[in-house]
Amino acid sequence: MYAPATGKAKPVEEEVITEENVFERPDETIGFFPGQVLKDGYVSTFILLACVVLSYAAPAPLTEPANTATVEYVPRPEWFFFFYEQMLMFFPGYALISFGAVVVPTIFIGLLFAVPWLDRSPQHYNAVSRPFASVIGILVVVVVVLNMLLAVSRIMNFPTA
Amino acid sequence: MIGRIKTQTVEASQFLVDWMEHRTGIVTMLEHFLYEPVPKRGAWLYTLGSAVLFTITLQFLTGILLLFYYAPTTDDAWNSVEYIMTDAYFGQLIRGIHYWSANFLMAFIGLHMGQVFFSGGYKSPRELNWIVGVILLLLVVGLSFTGYLLRWDQDGFWASVVGMKIGSYSPFVGGYVIHFLLGGDVVGPATLSRFFAIHVWLLPAMIAPLIGAHLFLLRRHGVFGSEFEYTDRIAKLHERQRLEEYARYEADEDEGEPYVGRRDRADREGYERDGE
Ligand code: HEM
């Protein structure tokens, strides 16, 4: 049976908690307004302030105009592509590059879409009670972070190459 | 005098509210949306999703303002960005917000996804919201990729060239995709036009309704949050199950077997079996 977890389903006293409805409503709630909206507002204000300050403290970059003739210019991707660029270095040569550049990420994205069906046990929300999913998740984070660090150290050690 | 103005103002606004409510139902709708109960304990964690929402809204707003000056042609693009940075009123601020908020957006979308993943927020019946989320992630990555070229500076230009080269390695479809994006054989005026169209029209037009779907599904199922929002209910469930089990054993007592806990019973049975 479908029951939305809106917290309006039944008065608390009468409710018999079963395996099916235990996650229907949290123990304690706040009103979206003002409770959550206020917290969201603090975060948003902070982000906006940070953006304004950074706009002047570290202005958005603009390098020389594009010059199609300079073949040896080494571009640097944005930081959130660092891990990807770095990962490609583990797939050298023509045969492997398409594998690393496209096939592996495509499989990864496919798996990302499939996450809700790869991990279906309905009662195991807690990261500890579904160790397999959590370990995979942590591994992905570690691989991404390590690749980013590799890329950063490469950039710092060889600024122009 | 002041009292009368006060009552009149109250009456007038009450009239306006009633008038609108009668014609649009907006007041009931607002009440419905605003007073929704949401989980309390991890409320700060769940600001990650709204941080994504806020930063992408900033992108839309500052992006529209940038369009007042930006010229998407190979001759003018760089100059117009330069103009925005040096001469346009608040140009540096607007472009700065667009740039920094884009970076924050990438960080927050990753954190939001991580939070949902590690608290199992994608589980039934919220699978489709995860799917919508992954699509949004891909579209946002597309935004940042296409945006980089629009500056038409060395970094953006050559990073896009490299990106296109990587894309061209796709098995089977690579050639077609790249040809479509390039609008020719090399990165040139047609490429800039296409990246501009994709960055400014195509992707935002896809993202906006998907965000709507994301929030609609969110409201339909309620925010799940994390398991620690349900500790008391889980404890009550286990307590009830324990009592029921106890009652079942009590019913068995007619047969002369005294109640023993599950563990004890298994131990004793094992012991007896060993003793045989
Ligand atoms: C433009 C991008 C996105 C926006 C604006 C957005 C916004 C939000 C907001 C405001 C919430 C509710 C608060 C919260 O739980 O954090 C939420 C929940 C959720 N988001 Fe997103 N999100 C985006 C991307 C994603 C991505 C990339 C994923 C995962 C792949 C995702 C999956 C989910 C799920 C499953 C929920 C429900 C969580 C729950 O009920 O506890 N979202 N999103």
Coordinates of C-alpha atoms and ligand atoms in Angstrom, one line a residue:
Chain A
M1 CA 0.0 0.0 0.0
Y2 CA 1.3 3.5 -0.8
A3 CA 1.3 5.9 2.0
P4 CA 3.1 9.2 1.7
A5 CA 5.4 10.1 4.6
T6 CA 3.8 13.4 5.2
G7 CA 3.2 12.9 8.9
K8 CA -0.4 13.7 8.5
A9 CA -1.5 10.0 8.2
K10 CA -2.8 9.2 11.7
P11 CA -2.7 10.6 15.2
V12 CA 0.4 9.2 16.9
E13 CA -1.2 7.4 19.8
E14 CA -3.4 5.0 17.8
E15 CA -0.7 4.0 15.4
V16 CA 0.6 0.5 15.4
I17 CA 4.1 0.6 14.1
T18 CA 4.8 -2.3 11.7
E19 CA 7.7 -3.2 9.4
E20 CA 5.8 -1.4 6.6
N21 CA 5.1 1.9 8.2
V22 CA 8.0 2.4 10.5
F23 CA 9.8 4.8 8.1
E24 CA 6.6 6.6 7.2
R25 CA 7.1 9.5 9.5
P26 CA 10.1 10.8 11.5
D27 CA 10.0 10.8 15.3
E28 CA 10.4 14.5 15.5
T29 CA 9.4 17.0 12.9
I30 CA 9.6 20.8 12.4
G31 CA 7.5 22.8 10.1
F32 CA 9.1 23.3 6.7
F33 CA 8.3 26.9 7.4
P34 CA 9.8 28.5 9.4
G35 CA 12.1 25.7 10.7
Q36 CA 13.8 24.3 7.6
V37 CA 13.4 27.5 5.6
L38 CA 15.3 29.4 8.2
K39 CA 18.2 27.0 8.1
D40 CA 18.2 26.9 4.3
G41 CA 18.2 30.7 4.5
Y42 CA 21.3 30.9 6.7
V43 CA 23.1 28.6 4.3
S44 CA 22.0 30.5 1.2
T45 CA 23.0 33.8 2.8
F46 CA 26.4 32.5 3.6
I47 CA 26.9 31.2 0.0
L48 CA 25.8 34.5 -1.4
L49 CA 28.1 36.4 0.8
A50 CA 31.0 34.1 -0.1
C51 CA 30.3 34.6 -3.8
V52 CA 30.2 38.4 -3.4
V53 CA 33.5 38.5 -1.4
L54 CA 35.2 36.0 -3.8
S55 CA 34.0 38.0 -6.8
Y56 CA 36.3 40.8 -5.7
A57 CA 39.0 38.9 -3.7
A58 CA 39.5 36.3 -6.5
P59 CA 37.8 37.6 -9.6
A60 CA 36.6 35.1 -12.2
P61 CA 39.5 34.2 -14.4
L62 CA 39.9 35.2 -18.0
T63 CA 43.1 34.2 -19.8
E64 CA 44.4 35.6 -23.1
P65 CA 42.0 35.5 -26.1
A66 CA 41.8 32.1 -27.7
N67 CA 44.5 31.6 -30.2
T68 CA 44.0 28.6 -32.5
A69 CA 47.6 28.9 -33.7
T70 CA 49.3 28.1 -30.4
V71 CA 49.3 24.3 -30.5
E72 CA 51.5 23.8 -27.4
Y73 CA 49.2 25.6 -25.0
V74 CA 48.4 23.2 -22.1
P75 CA 44.9 23.8 -20.9
R76 CA 43.8 23.0 -17.4
P77 CA 40.3 21.6 -16.8
E78 CA 38.2 22.9 -14.0
W79 CA 38.9 21.4 -10.6
F80 CA 35.8 19.0 -10.7
F81 CA 37.2 17.4 -13.9
F82 CA 40.7 16.9 -12.3
F83 CA 39.9 13.4 -11.2
Y84 CA 38.7 12.5 -14.7
E85 CA 41.7 14.0 -16.5
Q86 CA 44.0 12.2 -14.0
M87 CA 42.2 8.9 -14.3
L88 CA 42.8 9.0 -18.1
M89 CA 46.5 8.8 -17.5
F90 CA 46.0 5.3 -16.3
F91 CA 44.7 4.4 -19.8
P92 CA 47.6 5.2 -22.1
G93 CA 47.6 4.7 -25.9
Y94 CA 44.9 4.6 -28.5
A95 CA 43.5 1.3 -27.6
L96 CA 42.9 2.1 -23.9
I97 CA 42.0 5.7 -24.0
S98 CA 38.5 5.2 -25.4
F99 CA 38.1 2.6 -22.7
G100 CA 39.1 4.9 -19.9
A101 CA 37.6 8.1 -21.4
V102 CA 34.2 6.8 -22.3
V103 CA 33.5 3.1 -21.6
V104 CA 34.4 3.2 -17.9
P105 CA 32.5 6.4 -17.1
T106 CA 29.5 5.2 -19.1
I107 CA 29.4 2.0 -17.0
F108 CA 29.8 4.0 -13.9
I109 CA 26.9 6.3 -14.8
G110 CA 24.8 3.2 -15.7
L111 CA 25.6 1.8 -12.2
L112 CA 24.7 5.2 -10.7
F113 CA 21.3 5.1 -12.3
A114 CA 20.9 1.5 -11.0
V115 CA 21.8 2.2 -7.4
P116 CA 18.2 1.9 -6.1
W117 CA 17.9 -1.5 -7.7
L118 CA 21.3 -2.7 -6.8
D119 CA 20.5 -2.1 -3.1
R120 CA 16.9 -3.0 -2.5
S121 CA 16.6 -4.2 1.1
P122 CA 13.9 -1.7 2.3
Q123 CA 14.8 -1.7 6.0
H124 CA 18.5 -1.1 5.7
Y125 CA 18.8 2.6 5.4
N126 CA 21.7 3.0 7.8
A127 CA 25.1 3.0 6.2
V128 CA 26.4 0.5 8.7
S129 CA 23.6 -2.0 8.1
R130 CA 24.4 -2.2 4.4
P131 CA 28.2 -2.4 4.4
F132 CA 28.5 -3.5 0.8
A133 CA 26.9 -0.3 -0.6
S134 CA 28.8 1.9 1.9
V135 CA 32.2 0.3 1.2
I136 CA 31.6 0.8 -2.5
G137 CA 30.5 4.4 -1.9
I138 CA 33.6 5.1 0.2
L139 CA 35.9 3.5 -2.4
V140 CA 34.4 5.8 -5.1
V141 CA 35.0 8.8 -2.9
V142 CA 38.6 7.7 -2.1
V143 CA 39.4 7.1 -5.8
V144 CA 38.0 10.5 -6.8
V145 CA 39.8 12.3 -4.0
L146 CA 43.1 10.5 -4.6
N147 CA 42.9 11.3 -8.4
M148 CA 42.3 14.9 -7.5
L149 CA 45.3 15.0 -5.2
L150 CA 47.4 13.4 -7.9
A151 CA 46.2 16.0 -10.4
V152 CA 46.9 18.9 -8.0
S153 CA 50.4 17.6 -7.2
R154 CA 51.1 17.2 -10.9
I155 CA 50.0 20.8 -11.5
M156 CA 52.0 22.2 -8.6
N157 CA 55.2 20.3 -9.6
F158 CA 54.9 20.9 -13.3
P159 CA 53.0 24.1 -13.7
T160 CA 53.4 24.2 -17.5
A161 CA 53.3 20.6 -18.5
Chain B
M1 CA -7.5 58.2 13.8
I2 CA -4.5 55.9 13.7
G3 CA -6.7 53.1 15.1
R4 CA -9.1 53.6 12.3
I5 CA -6.4 53.5 9.6
K6 CA -5.1 50.3 11.2
T7 CA -8.5 48.5 11.1
Q8 CA -9.1 49.7 7.6
T9 CA -5.7 48.4 6.5
V10 CA -6.4 45.0 8.2
E11 CA -9.8 44.8 6.5
A12 CA -8.4 45.7 3.1
S13 CA -5.7 43.2 3.3
Q14 CA -8.1 40.5 4.6
F15 CA -10.3 41.4 1.6
L16 CA -7.4 41.0 -0.8
V17 CA -6.4 37.6 0.7
D18 CA -9.9 36.3 0.6
W19 CA -10.3 37.6 -3.0
M20 CA -7.2 35.8 -4.1
E21 CA -8.0 32.7 -2.2
H22 CA -11.5 32.5 -3.7
R23 CA -10.1 32.9 -7.2
T24 CA -6.9 30.9 -7.1
G25 CA -6.8 28.9 -3.9
I26 CA -3.3 30.3 -3.3
V27 CA -3.6 30.7 0.4
T28 CA -4.5 27.1 1.0
M29 CA -1.8 26.1 -1.3
L30 CA 0.8 28.2 0.5
E31 CA -0.3 26.8 3.8
H32 CA 0.0 23.3 2.4
F33 CA 3.5 23.9 1.1
L34 CA 4.8 25.9 4.0
Y35 CA 3.6 23.9 7.0
E36 CA 4.6 20.5 5.8
P37 CA 6.4 18.7 8.6
V38 CA 10.0 17.7 7.9
P39 CA 12.5 15.7 9.9
K40 CA 14.0 17.7 12.7
R41 CA 17.2 16.1 13.9
G42 CA 19.3 16.2 10.7
A43 CA 17.8 19.5 9.4
W44 CA 21.2 21.0 8.8
L45 CA 22.2 18.0 6.6
Y46 CA 19.2 18.5 4.4
T47 CA 20.2 22.1 3.7
L48 CA 22.6 20.5 1.1
G49 CA 19.7 20.0 -1.3
S50 CA 18.5 23.5 -0.9
A51 CA 22.1 24.8 -1.3
V52 CA 22.1 23.2 -4.7
L53 CA 18.7 24.8 -5.4
F54 CA 20.0 28.2 -4.3
T55 CA 23.2 28.1 -6.3
I56 CA 21.5 26.9 -9.5
T57 CA 19.0 29.7 -9.0
L58 CA 21.9 32.1 -8.8
Q59 CA 23.2 30.7 -12.0
F60 CA 19.9 31.3 -13.8
L61 CA 19.7 34.9 -12.5
T62 CA 23.3 36.0 -13.1
G63 CA 23.3 34.1 -16.4
I64 CA 20.5 36.2 -17.6
L65 CA 22.3 39.4 -16.5
L66 CA 25.5 38.2 -18.3
L67 CA 23.5 37.9 -21.5
F68 CA 22.9 41.7 -21.4
Y69 CA 26.5 42.1 -22.5
Y70 CA 27.8 38.8 -23.7
A71 CA 28.2 38.4 -27.5
P72 CA 28.5 34.7 -28.7
T73 CA 30.7 35.2 -31.7
T74 CA 34.4 34.4 -32.1
D75 CA 35.3 38.0 -32.8
D76 CA 33.4 39.5 -29.8
A77 CA 33.1 36.8 -27.1
W78 CA 36.3 37.5 -25.3
N79 CA 36.0 41.2 -25.7
S80 CA 32.5 41.2 -24.3
V81 CA 33.6 39.2 -21.3
E82 CA 36.5 41.6 -20.8
Y83 CA 34.1 44.5 -21.0
I84 CA 31.9 42.9 -18.4
M85 CA 34.9 42.5 -16.1
T86 CA 36.2 46.0 -16.5
D87 CA 33.5 48.4 -17.6
A88 CA 29.9 47.1 -17.1
Y89 CA 28.1 48.2 -13.9
F90 CA 28.6 45.4 -11.4
G91 CA 29.9 43.3 -14.2
Q92 CA 32.7 41.9 -12.1
L93 CA 30.2 41.0 -9.4
I94 CA 27.7 39.4 -11.7
R95 CA 30.3 37.3 -13.5
G96 CA 32.0 36.6 -10.2
I97 CA 28.8 35.2 -8.7
H98 CA 28.2 33.2 -11.8
Y99 CA 31.7 31.8 -11.7
W100 CA 31.9 31.1 -7.9
S101 CA 28.4 29.9 -7.5
A102 CA 29.0 27.4 -10.4
N103 CA 31.9 26.1 -8.4
F104 CA 29.9 25.8 -5.2
L105 CA 27.1 24.2 -7.2
M106 CA 29.4 21.4 -8.3
A107 CA 30.6 20.9 -4.7
F108 CA 27.1 20.9 -3.2
I109 CA 25.6 18.6 -5.8
G110 CA 28.4 16.1 -4.9
L111 CA 27.8 16.5 -1.2
H112 CA 24.0 16.3 -1.6
M113 CA 24.4 13.1 -3.6
G114 CA 26.7 11.7 -1.0
Q115 CA 24.3 12.5 1.8
V116 CA 21.5 10.8 0.0
F117 CA 23.6 7.8 -0.8
F118 CA 25.0 7.2 2.6
S119 CA 21.6 7.6 4.3
G120 CA 19.9 5.3 1.8
G121 CA 17.5 8.1 0.8
Y122 CA 17.1 6.5 -2.7
K123 CA 15.3 3.5 -1.4
S124 CA 11.7 2.6 -2.2
P125 CA 9.5 4.6 -2.9
R126 CA 12.1 7.3 -3.7
E127 CA 14.0 5.5 -6.5
L128 CA 12.7 7.9 -9.2
N129 CA 13.9 10.9 -7.3
W130 CA 17.4 9.4 -7.4
I131 CA 17.1 8.8 -11.2
V132 CA 15.9 12.4 -11.7
G133 CA 18.9 13.5 -9.5
V134 CA 21.4 11.6 -11.6
I135 CA 20.0 13.1 -14.8
L136 CA 20.3 16.6 -13.2
L137 CA 23.9 15.8 -12.3
L138 CA 24.8 15.0 -15.8
L139 CA 23.0 18.1 -17.2
V140 CA 24.8 20.3 -14.7
V141 CA 28.2 18.8 -15.7
G142 CA 27.1 19.6 -19.3
L143 CA 26.4 23.2 -18.3
S144 CA 29.9 23.6 -16.8
F145 CA 31.5 21.9 -19.8
T146 CA 29.7 24.2 -22.4
G147 CA 30.2 27.3 -20.2
Y148 CA 33.9 27.0 -20.2
L149 CA 34.2 27.6 -24.0
L150 CA 32.0 30.7 -24.0
R151 CA 34.8 32.9 -22.5
W152 CA 36.8 32.2 -25.7
D153 CA 40.0 32.5 -23.8
Q154 CA 43.0 30.2 -24.0
D155 CA 42.0 28.0 -21.1
G156 CA 38.3 27.6 -22.1
F157 CA 39.2 27.1 -25.7
W158 CA 41.9 24.5 -25.3
A159 CA 40.1 22.7 -22.5
S160 CA 37.1 22.3 -24.8
V161 CA 39.4 21.1 -27.6
V162 CA 40.8 18.4 -25.3
G163 CA 37.3 17.6 -24.1
M164 CA 36.1 17.1 -27.6
K165 CA 39.1 15.0 -28.4
I166 CA 38.2 12.8 -25.5
G167 CA 34.6 12.6 -26.6
S168 CA 35.7 11.6 -30.1
Y169 CA 37.1 8.3 -28.6
S170 CA 33.6 7.1 -27.8
P171 CA 33.1 3.8 -29.5
F172 CA 30.7 3.9 -32.5
V173 CA 29.0 7.2 -31.7
G174 CA 32.0 9.4 -31.0
G175 CA 32.4 10.8 -34.5
Y176 CA 28.7 11.8 -34.8
V177 CA 28.4 13.4 -31.4
I178 CA 31.6 15.5 -31.9
H179 CA 30.6 16.5 -35.3
F180 CA 27.2 17.7 -34.0
L181 CA 28.8 19.7 -31.2
L182 CA 31.6 21.2 -33.4
G183 CA 29.3 22.0 -36.3
G184 CA 32.3 21.4 -38.5
D185 CA 35.7 19.7 -38.4
V186 CA 37.4 22.0 -35.9
V187 CA 36.4 24.2 -33.0
G188 CA 35.3 27.4 -34.7
P189 CA 32.4 29.9 -34.9
A190 CA 29.8 27.2 -35.3
T191 CA 31.1 25.5 -32.2
L192 CA 30.7 28.6 -30.2
S193 CA 27.2 29.1 -31.5
R194 CA 26.2 25.6 -30.6
F195 CA 27.8 25.6 -27.1
F196 CA 26.1 28.9 -26.5
A197 CA 22.7 27.5 -27.5
I198 CA 23.2 24.4 -25.4
H199 CA 24.5 26.4 -22.4
V200 CA 21.9 29.1 -22.4
W201 CA 18.8 27.4 -23.8
L202 CA 18.9 23.6 -24.1
L203 CA 20.3 22.6 -20.8
P204 CA 18.5 25.2 -18.6
A205 CA 15.2 24.3 -20.4
M206 CA 15.8 20.6 -19.5
I207 CA 17.0 21.3 -16.0
A208 CA 14.2 23.6 -14.9
P209 CA 11.3 21.1 -15.3
L210 CA 13.5 18.3 -13.9
I211 CA 14.1 20.3 -10.7
G212 CA 10.3 20.7 -10.6
A213 CA 9.9 16.9 -10.8
H214 CA 12.6 16.5 -8.2
L215 CA 10.8 18.7 -5.7
F216 CA 7.4 17.3 -6.6
L217 CA 8.5 13.8 -5.9
L218 CA 10.2 15.0 -2.7
R219 CA 6.9 16.4 -1.5
R220 CA 5.0 13.4 -2.6
H221 CA 7.0 11.0 -0.4
G222 CA 8.1 13.5 2.2
V223 CA 11.8 14.0 3.1
F224 CA 13.2 10.7 4.3
G225 CA 16.3 12.2 5.9
S226 CA 18.3 9.5 7.7
E227 CA 17.7 6.5 9.8
F228 CA 18.4 8.4 13.0
E229 CA 15.1 10.3 12.4
Y230 CA 13.3 7.1 13.2
T231 CA 15.1 5.7 16.2
D232 CA 12.1 5.9 18.5
R233 CA 9.7 4.3 16.1
I234 CA 12.2 1.5 15.3
A235 CA 12.6 0.9 19.1
K236 CA 8.8 0.8 19.5
L237 CA 8.5 -1.6 16.6
H238 CA 11.1 -3.9 18.1
E239 CA 9.4 -3.7 21.5
R240 CA 6.1 -4.7 20.1
Q241 CA 7.6 -7.5 18.2
R242 CA 9.3 -8.7 21.3
L243 CA 6.1 -8.6 23.3
E244 CA 4.3 -10.5 20.5
E245 CA 6.9 -13.2 20.6
Y246 CA 6.6 -13.4 24.3
A247 CA 2.9 -13.8 24.0
R248 CA 3.4 -16.6 21.6
Y249 CA 5.5 -18.4 24.0
E250 CA 3.0 -17.8 26.8
A251 CA 0.4 -19.5 24.7
D252 CA 2.7 -22.5 24.4
E253 CA 2.9 -22.8 28.1
D254 CA -0.1 -25.1 28.2
E255 CA 2.2 -27.7 26.8
G256 CA 4.3 -27.4 29.8
E257 CA 7.3 -25.7 28.3
P258 CA 8.5 -22.8 30.3
Y259 CA 9.4 -19.6 28.5
V260 CA 13.0 -19.1 27.7
G261 CA 14.6 -16.4 25.6
R262 CA 15.5 -17.3 22.1
R263 CA 19.1 -17.4 22.8
D264 CA 18.7 -19.6 25.9
R265 CA 16.4 -21.9 24.2
A266 CA 18.8 -22.4 21.3
D267 CA 21.6 -23.0 23.7
R268 CA 19.7 -25.5 25.7
E269 CA 18.5 -27.4 22.7
G270 CA 22.1 -27.4 21.4
Y271 CA 23.3 -28.6 24.8
E272 CA 20.7 -31.4 25.0
R273 CA 21.6 -32.5 21.5
D274 CA 25.3 -32.5 22.4
G275 CA 24.4 -34.5 25.5
E276 CA 22.6 -37.2 23.6
Ligands
HEM1 C1 20.0 20.5 -9.7 C2 20.3 19.5 -8.9 C3 19.5 19.2 -7.6 C4 18.6 20.0 -6.8 C5 18.2 21.4 -7.0 C6 18.2 19.1 -5.7 C7 17.4 19.5 -4.7 C8 16.9 18.7 -3.6 C9 16.3 19.2 -2.4 C10 16.0 20.6 -2.1 C11 16.0 18.1 -1.7 C12 15.3 18.0 -0.3 C13 16.3 18.3 0.8 C14 17.4 17.2 1.0 O1 17.0 16.1 1.3 O2 18.5 17.5 0.8 C15 16.4 16.9 -2.4 C16 16.3 15.6 -2.0 C17 16.7 14.5 -2.7 N1 17.6 14.5 -3.8 FE1 18.2 16.2 -4.8 N2 18.8 17.9 -5.8 C18 19.6 17.9 -7.0 C19 20.4 16.8 -7.4 C20 20.3 15.5 -6.9 C21 21.2 14.5 -7.3 C22 22.4 14.6 -8.2 C23 20.8 13.3 -6.6 C24 21.3 11.9 -6.7 C25 21.8 11.3 -7.7 C26 19.6 13.7 -5.9 C27 18.8 12.8 -5.1 C28 17.9 13.2 -4.2 C29 17.0 12.3 -3.4 C30 17.0 10.8 -3.5 C31 16.3 13.1 -2.5 C32 15.4 12.6 -1.4 C33 16.1 12.5 -0.1 C34 15.3 12.2 1.1 O3 14.0 12.2 0.9 O4 15.9 12.1 2.1 N3 19.3 15.0 -6.1 N4 17.0 17.3 -3.6

